[in-house]
Amino acid sequence: MIYLDSISKNYNLGGKQMKVLNSVHLQIKQGEFAVIMGPSGSGKSTLMNILGCLDRPTSGDYWLNNKVVSSYEEKELANVRNRSFGFVFQQFHLLPRLTAFQNVALPMIYAGLPKDERSKRAIAALKKVGLADHINYFPNELSGGQKQRVAIARSIVNQPQIILADEPTGSLDTTTSRQIMDLFSMLHGEGTTIILVTHEMWISKYADKKIFVRDGIVTGSEYKGEIST
Amino acid sequence: MSIFENIKMALSSIFTHKLRSSLTIIGIIIGVGSVIAVVAVGKSGEAMLKSQFVGEKNTIELYYNPSEEELQANPNSLLEASFTFQDIRTIENISEVQRIVASSSERTKVSYKGKSTNGLITGVSDIYMEVNQLKVSSGRMLLSRDFFAGNRTAVVSESFRDELFDNDEMMGKIIYIESQPVEIVGVLKEEKNIFAFDSNAIYLPLKTWQSIFSSTAISEISIQAETPENLRLAGEKATNILNRIHNKEDAYQVMNMEEIADGVAKVTNIMTIIIGSIAGISLFVGGIGVMNIMLVSVTERTREIGIRMSLGATREQILTQFLIESIVLTLFGGLIGILFGTGGAMIFSYVAGWPSLISLPVIIGGILFSMLIGTIFGIMPARKAARMDPIQALGYG
């Protein structure tokens, strides 16, 4: 489903080209739970942004469902972000002026869904993450774990193929982190592909596949049990 | 994403920063408010003048204006009787003419029990009082039997009470005009009118007037028509006929409304230019203020923009969101401005005694104009928001 063909990303820093990703090859299959691991500055966030169509590679092709999305125009990319991906961030990234319900409904507004449908799906998604009784809470009235649950509800509401989570437990305590990871596990069990960036080892035990990134290169990937390089 | 969603979002963001939003739109309020007020005051001034000259009853005055040669040949021709009863009957036959008001005036001595003063004695036809909106404060109006029989009855102004009657009751008293007795049957209500003159006025039936002054003269004729357009036609036809009957060239004329209106328009235009430029400057400065605040808002909401983009908002949708926000903001300014402007204009016309005229086109114009300001000054901040890089907006990189 996802195939990165020698993806490179350069940043221009004060006239100096900095290679953040250097000819990355990567394949993620439908229904996989993949974690991308690596120290900070390894390029894993950039990899994540390119996977989520938030950023474009400097060179190389990004194949998504047999289409080269790296050559898509802005508008098509927005559409891909809206329908194919659900994003979960370390800092939750909820809009503070909107209630949990409104935050969850936002991607459906951009998808152009009618109001009734939005409302039905938003409530269903909030129920699924266990926040049925917090529908009309504002983000500042919720705990960190609850905020992340709202963010997860928001990420699944357009029924995307893939959920991209960037350090989703990075701001949470261990117990809450486990609950959040269980939620991802559940979504994975329902067939959603999950790609999760982390630097915490214990999280990798949830994954089918581990991808190690260091200095802009994929140094190895590992399927449950077996190691390949 | 529908316009409705955008407006809802804009409202929520505007109401989040109530103080900031209201300070921002002050310039727009002043600008739109003064435009509305100027136009409304101008219009009601115009209407007031029109009602003074044409009257609410759609009347126009015919007058006799002899040529230079005629004046030289007969210096008294200006003072002589201009119209006859025959003229009135002829003009009455013009289809556009609804009614005719005729009158003659003479300034002369009025006396009561050895006291005397000067007064303007006006002989009037039956509808004169109604058309000129004269009313009595006590006693009665002149009635048709007075006009028909040429009764020696008169309606007089309040000023005589002091001058002839030692502030005593004057109803029913007999006064003498040109040594001829006339009974006072009514006292005129004081007029609140910019053309009201504080003189001693006496109104009596035209027939009575003609008998007192031994004259068949009618010095003024006004004609009344159903509509202003008919009035213009009637005036044209009447003057043509009169000039033909009396064998004159352009001696009979109608009061030229357009000339008067032009004079007024000049004054109004100067006022409009002055206040218009104040409004223009304040709208421009207000617009800059809106732009400034929108830029601040875009910068503050960088992360929100990033989040929205990650959720699938296109650049157009971000642009629309911020553009609608600035339009809604200036629209608020416009609406409040309209409120202040119409309020101010209404107070002004109430104090000045002018008819208050709030025109719908002006209000709609004000609304559209304030939205235009929002569009013009909102486009730059909105573009700034739409051009953001989602990664940087989210706080990466």
XYZ file of C-alpha atoms in Angstrom, chain B residues 14-189:
176
model
C -14.549 37.298 16.828
C -16.410 36.789 20.102
C -13.403 35.149 21.683
C -11.607 38.484 21.436
C -14.463 40.852 22.200
C -12.377 43.848 23.245
C -9.938 43.484 20.413
C -12.697 43.033 17.855
C -14.667 46.027 19.040
C -11.621 48.297 19.075
C -10.767 47.111 15.603
C -14.101 48.028 14.099
C -14.359 51.543 15.561
C -12.944 53.057 12.390
C -15.462 51.148 10.292
C -18.287 52.210 12.614
C -17.349 55.882 12.317
C -16.837 55.654 8.577
C -20.043 53.846 7.715
C -21.984 55.785 10.340
C -20.983 59.158 8.924
C -21.710 58.100 5.359
C -25.186 56.934 6.367
C -25.823 60.072 8.429
C -24.660 62.427 5.684
C -26.775 60.793 3.034
C -29.832 60.633 5.291
C -29.504 64.248 6.438
C -28.932 65.369 2.852
C -32.002 63.494 1.704
C -34.226 64.795 4.449
C -32.956 68.338 3.816
C -33.898 67.915 0.207
C -37.299 66.561 1.154
C -37.782 69.426 3.591
C -37.042 72.002 0.891
C -39.280 70.217 -1.523
C -42.085 70.196 0.993
C -41.540 73.908 1.556
C -41.747 74.787 -2.112
C -43.978 72.162 -3.612
C -45.605 71.328 -0.318
C -46.697 67.943 0.820
C -49.860 68.604 -1.127
C -48.087 68.936 -4.443
C -48.750 72.563 -5.189
C -46.757 75.001 -7.241
C -47.065 78.748 -7.503
C -47.725 80.622 -10.716
C -46.487 84.179 -10.819
C -46.360 87.138 -13.093
C -42.928 88.385 -14.027
C -43.192 91.237 -16.546
C -40.407 91.752 -19.048
C -37.964 94.670 -18.915
C -39.783 96.546 -21.671
C -43.115 96.202 -20.005
C -41.700 97.411 -16.707
C -40.228 100.431 -18.424
C -43.484 101.205 -20.174
C -45.539 100.704 -17.030
C -43.524 100.642 -13.788
C -46.632 99.597 -11.888
C -47.219 96.423 -13.879
C -45.442 94.315 -11.220
C -47.866 95.495 -8.590
C -50.967 95.235 -10.696
C -53.438 92.444 -10.672
C -51.940 89.492 -12.432
C -54.793 87.023 -12.635
C -58.534 87.208 -13.195
C -61.395 84.881 -12.310
C -61.508 84.050 -15.995
C -57.894 82.803 -15.783
C -58.767 80.563 -12.883
C -61.638 78.993 -14.778
C -59.391 78.380 -17.775
C -56.634 76.796 -15.730
C -59.180 74.643 -13.922
C -59.894 72.981 -17.249
C -56.337 71.644 -17.611
C -56.649 67.918 -17.031
C -53.578 67.605 -14.808
C -54.761 70.376 -12.495
C -56.508 69.011 -9.461
C -57.375 72.194 -7.607
C -56.473 75.860 -7.706
C -55.580 78.049 -4.795
C -55.968 81.749 -5.373
C -55.120 84.652 -3.143
C -54.540 88.384 -3.077
C -52.663 90.318 -0.458
C -52.423 93.897 0.624
C -50.548 95.425 3.533
C -52.653 97.995 5.288
C -53.833 99.490 8.572
C -55.979 97.460 10.942
C -57.728 99.157 13.844
C -59.787 98.326 16.917
C -61.262 100.850 19.356
C -58.843 103.657 18.514
C -55.743 101.406 18.399
C -54.224 100.513 15.089
C -51.405 98.503 13.575
C -50.292 97.265 10.161
C -51.200 93.863 8.890
C -50.951 91.700 5.804
C -54.508 91.184 4.611
C -54.837 88.115 2.394
C -57.985 87.224 0.545
C -57.993 83.497 -0.089
C -59.947 80.901 -2.013
C -61.595 78.080 -0.096
C -58.766 75.500 -0.128
C -55.959 77.964 0.591
C -55.936 77.307 4.333
C -55.875 73.562 3.859
C -53.125 73.558 1.218
C -50.952 75.920 3.230
C -51.590 73.894 6.360
C -52.907 76.785 8.361
C -54.852 75.807 11.466
C -56.748 77.679 14.137
C -55.887 77.396 17.802
C -59.240 78.817 18.871
C -62.458 79.770 17.159
C -63.189 78.342 13.736
C -61.760 78.208 10.271
C -63.266 80.105 7.366
C -66.150 77.974 6.088
C -67.591 77.487 2.638
C -70.530 79.719 3.474
C -68.008 82.515 4.209
C -66.426 82.023 0.818
C -69.724 81.644 -0.971
C -71.418 84.701 0.491
C -68.347 86.861 0.903
C -68.972 87.140 4.646
C -66.974 89.695 6.541
C -65.244 87.075 8.668
C -61.520 86.746 9.279
C -58.945 84.450 10.822
C -56.111 86.437 12.363
C -52.681 85.741 13.773
C -52.019 85.606 17.489
C -49.881 88.757 17.298
C -52.916 91.048 17.184
C -53.934 90.085 20.713
C -50.975 92.013 22.046
C -51.070 94.872 19.590
C -54.776 95.702 19.513
C -56.523 93.932 22.348
C -54.287 94.440 25.410
C -53.954 90.644 25.577
C -57.685 90.349 25.946
C -60.042 88.000 24.138
C -60.332 88.881 20.453
C -62.797 86.206 19.320
C -66.004 87.733 17.977
C -64.616 91.274 18.072
C -65.054 93.587 15.108
C -61.884 95.070 13.655
C -61.642 97.650 10.903
C -59.684 97.203 7.711
C -59.694 100.193 5.385
C -62.480 101.525 7.644
C -64.604 98.470 6.935
C -65.751 96.139 9.720
C -64.651 92.497 9.812
C -65.476 89.950 12.508
C -62.719 87.764 13.989
C -63.925 84.137 13.958
C -60.654 82.312 14.542
C -57.105 82.718 15.792
C -54.286 81.070 13.869
C -52.074 78.475 15.425
